[in-house]
Coordinates of C-alpha atoms and ligand atoms in Angstrom, one line a residue:
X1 CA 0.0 0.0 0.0
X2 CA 1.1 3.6 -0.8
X3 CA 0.4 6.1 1.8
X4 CA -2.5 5.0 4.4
X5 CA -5.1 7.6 4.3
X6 CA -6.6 7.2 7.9
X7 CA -9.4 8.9 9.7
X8 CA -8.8 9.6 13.6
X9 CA -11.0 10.3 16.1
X10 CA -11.0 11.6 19.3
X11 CA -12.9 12.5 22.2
X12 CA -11.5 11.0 25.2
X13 CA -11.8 14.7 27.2
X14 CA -13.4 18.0 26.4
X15 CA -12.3 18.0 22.7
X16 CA -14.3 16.0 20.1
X17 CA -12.1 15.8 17.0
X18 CA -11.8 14.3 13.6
X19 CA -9.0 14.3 11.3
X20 CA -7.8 12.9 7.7
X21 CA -4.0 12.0 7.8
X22 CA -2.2 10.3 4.4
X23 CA 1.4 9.3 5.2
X24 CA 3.2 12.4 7.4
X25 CA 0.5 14.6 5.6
X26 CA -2.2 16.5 7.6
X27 CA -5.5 16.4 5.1
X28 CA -8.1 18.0 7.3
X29 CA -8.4 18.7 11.0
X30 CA -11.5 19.7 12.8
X31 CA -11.9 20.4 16.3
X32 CA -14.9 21.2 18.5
X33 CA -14.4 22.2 22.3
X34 CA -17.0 22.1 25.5
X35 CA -14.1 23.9 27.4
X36 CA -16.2 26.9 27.9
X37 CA -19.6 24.6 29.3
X38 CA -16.8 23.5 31.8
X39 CA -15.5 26.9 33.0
X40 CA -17.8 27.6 35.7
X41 CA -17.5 24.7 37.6
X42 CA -13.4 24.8 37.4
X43 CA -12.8 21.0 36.2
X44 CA -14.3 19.0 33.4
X45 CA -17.8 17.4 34.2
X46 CA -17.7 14.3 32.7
X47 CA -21.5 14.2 31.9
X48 CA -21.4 17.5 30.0
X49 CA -18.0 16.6 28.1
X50 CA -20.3 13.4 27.2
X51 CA -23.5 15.0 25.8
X52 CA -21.1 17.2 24.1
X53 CA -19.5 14.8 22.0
X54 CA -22.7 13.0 21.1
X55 CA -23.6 16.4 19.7
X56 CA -20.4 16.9 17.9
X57 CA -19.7 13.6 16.4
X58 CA -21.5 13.5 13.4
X59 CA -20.8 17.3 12.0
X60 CA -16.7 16.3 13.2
X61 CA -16.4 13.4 11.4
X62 CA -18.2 15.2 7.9
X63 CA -16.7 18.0 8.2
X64 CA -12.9 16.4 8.5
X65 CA -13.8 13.9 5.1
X66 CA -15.8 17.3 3.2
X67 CA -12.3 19.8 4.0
X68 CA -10.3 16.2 2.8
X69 CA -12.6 16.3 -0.5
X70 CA -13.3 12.4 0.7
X71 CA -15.8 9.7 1.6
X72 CA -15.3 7.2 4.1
X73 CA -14.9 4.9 1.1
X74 CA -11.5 6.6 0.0
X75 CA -10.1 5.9 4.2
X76 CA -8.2 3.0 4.4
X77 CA -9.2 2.9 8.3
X78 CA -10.4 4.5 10.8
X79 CA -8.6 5.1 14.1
X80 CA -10.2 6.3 17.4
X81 CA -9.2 6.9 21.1
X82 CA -9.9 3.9 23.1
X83 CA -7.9 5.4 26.2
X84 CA -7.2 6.6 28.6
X85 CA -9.4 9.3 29.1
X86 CA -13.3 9.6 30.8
X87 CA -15.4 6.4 30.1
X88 CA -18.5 8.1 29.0
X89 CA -16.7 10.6 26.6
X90 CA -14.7 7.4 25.1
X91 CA -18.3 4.9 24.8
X92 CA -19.2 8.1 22.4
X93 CA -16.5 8.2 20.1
X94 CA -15.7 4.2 20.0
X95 CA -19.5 3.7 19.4
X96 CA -19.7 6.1 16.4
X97 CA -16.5 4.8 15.3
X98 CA -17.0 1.2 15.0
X99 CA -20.5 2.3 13.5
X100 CA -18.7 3.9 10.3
X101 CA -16.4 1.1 10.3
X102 CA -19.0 -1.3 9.9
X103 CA -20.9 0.8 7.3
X104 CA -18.3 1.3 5.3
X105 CA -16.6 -2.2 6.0
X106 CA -12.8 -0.4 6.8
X107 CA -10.7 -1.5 9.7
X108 CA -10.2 -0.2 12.7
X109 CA -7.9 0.9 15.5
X110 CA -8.4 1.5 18.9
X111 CA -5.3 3.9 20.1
X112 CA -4.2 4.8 23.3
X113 CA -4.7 8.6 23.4
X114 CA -1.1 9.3 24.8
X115 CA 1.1 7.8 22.1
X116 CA -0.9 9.3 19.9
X117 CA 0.3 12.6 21.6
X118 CA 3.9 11.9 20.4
X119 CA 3.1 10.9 17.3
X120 CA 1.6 13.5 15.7
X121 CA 5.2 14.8 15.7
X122 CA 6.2 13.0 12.9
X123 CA 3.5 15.4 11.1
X124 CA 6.1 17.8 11.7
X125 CA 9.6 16.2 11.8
X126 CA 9.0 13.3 9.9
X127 CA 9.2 9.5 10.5
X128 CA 11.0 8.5 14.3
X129 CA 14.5 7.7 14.5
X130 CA 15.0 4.1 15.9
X131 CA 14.5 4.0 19.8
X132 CA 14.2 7.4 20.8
X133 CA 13.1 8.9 23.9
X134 CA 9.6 11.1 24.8
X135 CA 8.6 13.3 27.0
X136 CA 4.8 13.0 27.5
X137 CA 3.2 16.1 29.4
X138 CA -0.5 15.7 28.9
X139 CA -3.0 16.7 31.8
X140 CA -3.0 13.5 33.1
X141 CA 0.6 12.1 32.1
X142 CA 3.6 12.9 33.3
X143 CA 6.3 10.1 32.0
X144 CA 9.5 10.0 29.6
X145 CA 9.5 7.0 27.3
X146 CA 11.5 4.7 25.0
X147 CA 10.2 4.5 22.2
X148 CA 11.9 1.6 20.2
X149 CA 8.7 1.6 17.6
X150 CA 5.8 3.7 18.0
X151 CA 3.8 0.9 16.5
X152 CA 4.8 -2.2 18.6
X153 CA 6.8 -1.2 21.8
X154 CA 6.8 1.5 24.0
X155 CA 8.7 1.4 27.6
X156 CA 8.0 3.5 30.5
X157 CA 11.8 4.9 32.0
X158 CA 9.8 7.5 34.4
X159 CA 6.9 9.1 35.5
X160 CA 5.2 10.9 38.0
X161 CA 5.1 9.8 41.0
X162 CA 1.8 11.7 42.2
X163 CA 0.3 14.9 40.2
X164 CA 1.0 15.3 36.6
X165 CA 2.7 18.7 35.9
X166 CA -0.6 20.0 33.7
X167 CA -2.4 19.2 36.7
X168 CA -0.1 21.0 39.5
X169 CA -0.5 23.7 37.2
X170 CA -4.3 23.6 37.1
X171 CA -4.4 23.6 40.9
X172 CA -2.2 26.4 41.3
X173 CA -4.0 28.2 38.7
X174 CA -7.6 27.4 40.9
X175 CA -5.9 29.0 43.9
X176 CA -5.4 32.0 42.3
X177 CA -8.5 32.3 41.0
X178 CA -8.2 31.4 36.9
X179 CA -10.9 30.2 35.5
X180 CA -10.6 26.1 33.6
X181 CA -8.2 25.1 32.4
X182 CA -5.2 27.2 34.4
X183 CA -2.2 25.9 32.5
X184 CA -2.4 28.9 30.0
X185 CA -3.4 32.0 32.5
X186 CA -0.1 30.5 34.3
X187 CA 1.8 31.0 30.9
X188 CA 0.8 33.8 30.5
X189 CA 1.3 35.3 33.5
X190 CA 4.9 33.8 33.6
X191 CA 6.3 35.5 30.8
X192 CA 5.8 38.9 33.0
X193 CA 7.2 37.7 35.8
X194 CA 10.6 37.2 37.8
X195 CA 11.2 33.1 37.6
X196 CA 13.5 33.4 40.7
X197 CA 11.4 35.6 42.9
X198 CA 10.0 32.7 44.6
X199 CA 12.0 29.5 46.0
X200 CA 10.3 26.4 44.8
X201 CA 11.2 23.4 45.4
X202 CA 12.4 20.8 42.2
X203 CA 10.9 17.6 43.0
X204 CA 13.3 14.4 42.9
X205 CA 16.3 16.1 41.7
X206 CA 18.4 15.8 44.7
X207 CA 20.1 13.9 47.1
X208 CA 18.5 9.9 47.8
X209 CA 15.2 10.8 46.4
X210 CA 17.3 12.0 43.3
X211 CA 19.5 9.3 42.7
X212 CA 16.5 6.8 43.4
X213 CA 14.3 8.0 40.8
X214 CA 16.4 9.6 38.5
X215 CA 13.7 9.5 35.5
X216 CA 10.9 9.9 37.8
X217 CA 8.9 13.0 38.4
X218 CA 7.2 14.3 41.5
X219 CA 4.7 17.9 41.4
X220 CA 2.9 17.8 44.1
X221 CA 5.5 19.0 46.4
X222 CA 5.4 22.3 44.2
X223 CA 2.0 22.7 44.3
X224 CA 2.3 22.4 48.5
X225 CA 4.7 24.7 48.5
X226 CA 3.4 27.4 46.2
X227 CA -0.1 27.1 47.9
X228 CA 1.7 27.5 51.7
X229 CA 3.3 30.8 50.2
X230 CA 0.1 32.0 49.0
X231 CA -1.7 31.7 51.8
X232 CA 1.0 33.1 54.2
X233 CA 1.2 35.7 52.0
X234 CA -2.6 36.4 52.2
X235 CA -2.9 35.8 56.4
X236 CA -0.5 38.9 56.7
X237 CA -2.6 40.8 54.5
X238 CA 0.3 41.4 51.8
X239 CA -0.5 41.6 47.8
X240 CA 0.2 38.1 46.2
X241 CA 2.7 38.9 43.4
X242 CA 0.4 36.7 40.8
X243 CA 2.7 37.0 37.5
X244 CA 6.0 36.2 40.0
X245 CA 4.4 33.2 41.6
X246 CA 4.0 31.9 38.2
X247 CA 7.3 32.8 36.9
X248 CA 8.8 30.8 39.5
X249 CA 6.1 27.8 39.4
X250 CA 7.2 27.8 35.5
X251 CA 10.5 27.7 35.9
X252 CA 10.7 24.9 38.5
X253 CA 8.6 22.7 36.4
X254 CA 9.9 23.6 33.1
X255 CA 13.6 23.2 34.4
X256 CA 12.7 19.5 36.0
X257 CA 11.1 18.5 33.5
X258 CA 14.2 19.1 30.5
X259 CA 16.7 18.2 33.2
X260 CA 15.6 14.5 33.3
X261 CA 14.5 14.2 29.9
X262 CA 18.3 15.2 29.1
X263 CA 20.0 12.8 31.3
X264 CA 17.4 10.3 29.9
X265 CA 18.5 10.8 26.3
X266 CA 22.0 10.2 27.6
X267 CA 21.4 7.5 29.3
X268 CA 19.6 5.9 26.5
X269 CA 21.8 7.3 23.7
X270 CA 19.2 9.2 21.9
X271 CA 20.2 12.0 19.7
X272 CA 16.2 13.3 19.6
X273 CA 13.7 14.1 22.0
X274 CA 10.4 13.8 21.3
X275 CA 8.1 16.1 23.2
X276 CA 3.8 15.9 23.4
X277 CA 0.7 16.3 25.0
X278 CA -1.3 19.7 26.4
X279 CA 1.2 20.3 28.7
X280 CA 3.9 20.9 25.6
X281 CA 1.7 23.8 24.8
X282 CA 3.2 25.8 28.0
X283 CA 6.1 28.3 26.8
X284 CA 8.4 27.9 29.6
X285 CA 8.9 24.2 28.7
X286 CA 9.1 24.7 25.0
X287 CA 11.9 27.3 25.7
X288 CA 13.9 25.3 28.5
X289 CA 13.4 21.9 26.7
X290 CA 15.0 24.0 23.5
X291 CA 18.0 25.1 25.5
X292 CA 18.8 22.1 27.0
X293 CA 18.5 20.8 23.9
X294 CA 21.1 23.2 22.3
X295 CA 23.1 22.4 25.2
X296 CA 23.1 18.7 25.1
X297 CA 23.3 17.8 21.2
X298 CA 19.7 16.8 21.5
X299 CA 17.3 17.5 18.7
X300 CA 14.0 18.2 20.7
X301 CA 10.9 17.8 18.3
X302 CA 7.7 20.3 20.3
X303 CA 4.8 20.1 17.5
X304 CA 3.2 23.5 17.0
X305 CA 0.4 24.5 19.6
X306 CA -2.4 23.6 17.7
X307 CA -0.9 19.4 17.7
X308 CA 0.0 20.0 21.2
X309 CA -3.3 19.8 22.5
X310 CA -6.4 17.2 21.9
X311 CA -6.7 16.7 18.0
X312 CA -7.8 13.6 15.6
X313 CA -4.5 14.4 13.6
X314 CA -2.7 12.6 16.4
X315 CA -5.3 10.0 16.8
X316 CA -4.8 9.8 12.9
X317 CA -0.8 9.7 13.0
X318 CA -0.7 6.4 15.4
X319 CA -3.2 4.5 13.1
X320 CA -1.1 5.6 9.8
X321 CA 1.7 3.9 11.9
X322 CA -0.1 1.0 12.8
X323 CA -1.6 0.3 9.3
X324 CA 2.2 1.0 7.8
X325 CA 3.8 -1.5 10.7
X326 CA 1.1 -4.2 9.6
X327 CA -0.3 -4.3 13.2
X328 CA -3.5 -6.4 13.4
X329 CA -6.6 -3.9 13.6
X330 CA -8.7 -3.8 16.7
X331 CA -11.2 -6.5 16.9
X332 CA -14.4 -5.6 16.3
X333 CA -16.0 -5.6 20.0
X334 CA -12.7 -3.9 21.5
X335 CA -13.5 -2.1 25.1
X336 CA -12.5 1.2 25.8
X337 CA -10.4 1.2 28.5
X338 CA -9.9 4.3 30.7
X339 CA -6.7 3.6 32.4
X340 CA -4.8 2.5 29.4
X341 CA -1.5 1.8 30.4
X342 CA 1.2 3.6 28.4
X343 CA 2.6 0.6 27.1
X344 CA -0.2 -0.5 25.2
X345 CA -0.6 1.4 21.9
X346 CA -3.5 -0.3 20.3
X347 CA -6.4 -2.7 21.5
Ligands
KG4_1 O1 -3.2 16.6 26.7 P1 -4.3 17.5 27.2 O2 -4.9 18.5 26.2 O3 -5.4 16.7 27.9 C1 -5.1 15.5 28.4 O4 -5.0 14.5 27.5 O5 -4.9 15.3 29.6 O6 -3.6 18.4 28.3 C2 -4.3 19.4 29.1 C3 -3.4 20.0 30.1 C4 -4.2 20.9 31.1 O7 -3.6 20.6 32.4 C5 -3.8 22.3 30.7 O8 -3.8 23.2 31.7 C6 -2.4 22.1 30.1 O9 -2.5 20.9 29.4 N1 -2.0 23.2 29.2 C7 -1.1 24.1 29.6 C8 -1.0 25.0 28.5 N2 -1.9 24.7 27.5 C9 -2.5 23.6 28.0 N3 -0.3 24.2 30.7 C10 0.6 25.2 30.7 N4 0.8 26.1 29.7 C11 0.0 26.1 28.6 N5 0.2 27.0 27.6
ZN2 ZN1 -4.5 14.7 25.6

């Protein structure tokens, strides 16, 4: 076969998404949002993301094959998020999924939402080198990987030991009053503000904690300690210095973050890094992770915001992989499954 054309679809969040990829090319992408339903209640509610996507899925899925100038005749397969993510927001799009698959008689591939994260890099940068490394920074992930084929095997080398850094972020961001999803009022008000005005603590990077989980990643220490400041801050009636206390939450997290994922690419010989998930989106990281990488020999691959976060060109990406590898499609009656380990690419 020439270049798979695959459909992806997503909708294991607040995102429902639909997207034609054909090889490493990007054919159509279409994504629609319930982030704003959410806002007001400061976290995701899983039976509003749901109802969402059952509204979405239909106008997603013909809109991405109508901008592709396609029918679901001219796919080769479809893919879809089968995890992890919220089970009633996955039952939608895997439903509707194997429905079109079955109309239209095409294969098709449950992913795991993650590994689709780092794969819609090679939209990007092109095909992965041979066992390279990842950094995954997703809202709900916080791990570095080896990656010896994104198709068949996939190792965990670290990951957070409690909260993920999207979701330290988030809970920092609820404390000082930003509306759903924190993560980008934090960037925002980071780049204003003095990284070093605050001491924050970098999680796992020193002494026996460091040198026991050297790959490892731990946030909610951070979060502790940038909520204790806060609030002492506010019992003696002083101004909290919001763009500094993000500066310096950045900073910590961001420099972690490329610190291990360097040594990891050293330890592992890998001459690439490859970066994904929502979490990617935050500047800090993107310019740290770039440095380091400077620094180190290390060619870091951060797709362009829009990849970063929820898309079906991802979902899309990982099932052009599979199809290319010769990986056996899901079989019909696959599960979703929403603790997907990271290990496990496709159902
Ligand atoms: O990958 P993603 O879209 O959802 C999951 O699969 O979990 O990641 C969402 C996370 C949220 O925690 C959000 O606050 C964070 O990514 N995020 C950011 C930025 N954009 C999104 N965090 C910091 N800076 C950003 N610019
Ligand atoms: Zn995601």
């Amino acid at each position: 076969m020439s270049e798979p054309i695959v459909l992806g679809i997503e909708s294991t969040c607040d995102e429902t998404a639909a997207a034609v990829v054909q090889g490493r090319t990007l054919i159509s992408n279409v994504v629609a949002s319930s982030m704003n339903e959410h806002a007001r209640y400061g976290g995701v509610i899983p039976e509003i993301a749901s109802r969402a996507h059952a509204e979405a899925f239909v106008p997603c899925v013909s809109k991405a094959l109508i901008d592709a100038n396609m029918t679901l005749s001219d796919i080769d397969a479809i893919a879809v998020s089968a995890g992890p993510g919220l089970a009633g927001c996955l039952a939608v799009g895997v439903s509707g999924a194997k429905a079109l698959a079955w109309a239209a008689n095409k294969p098709i591939y449950g992913i795991n939402h993650v590994i689709g994260h780092i794969a819609v890099t090679q939209l990007q940068f092109g095909p992965f080198p041979q066992d390279t490394l990842a950094l995954i920074v997703s809202g709900g992930h916080t791990s570095l990987l080896h990656v010896e084929d994104v198709a068949r095997h996939i190792d965990v080398v670290g990951t957070t030991l409690d909260d993920a850094a999207g979701e330290c972020f988030d809970k920092v961001a609820r404390l000082l009053g930003f509306p759903y999803p924190g993560g980008p009022h934090i960037d925002r008000h980071a780049q204003l503000g003095d990284p070093h005005a605050i001491k924050v603590p970098q999680g796992l990077t020193q002494g026996k904690a460091g040198q026991q989980h050297p790959y490892d990643f731990s946030f909610s220490g951070v979060k502790t300690a940038v909520a204790r400041w806060i609030e002492q801050r506010q019992a003696a009636g002083r101004t909290v210095p919001v763009d500094d206390v993000c500066a310096s939450l950045a900073d910590s997290v961001a420099t972690v973050l490329a610190r291990k994922a360097m040594r990891g690419c050293e330890q592992y010989d890998s001459k690439t890094l490859i970066v994904g998930g929502g979490f990617s989106a935050n500047s800090q990281l993107r310019a740290k992770l770039l440095e380091a990488g400077r620094e180190c020999g290390v060619e870091v691959r951060i797709p362009r915001i829009k990849l970063c976060t929820d898309n079906g060109a991802m979902v899309a990406m990982l099932g052009v992989n599979l199809v290319e590898a010769g990986v056996s499609p899901s079989a019909p009656d696959f599960p979703i499954d929403s603790a997907m380990p990271l290990t496990r690419i496709s159902m």
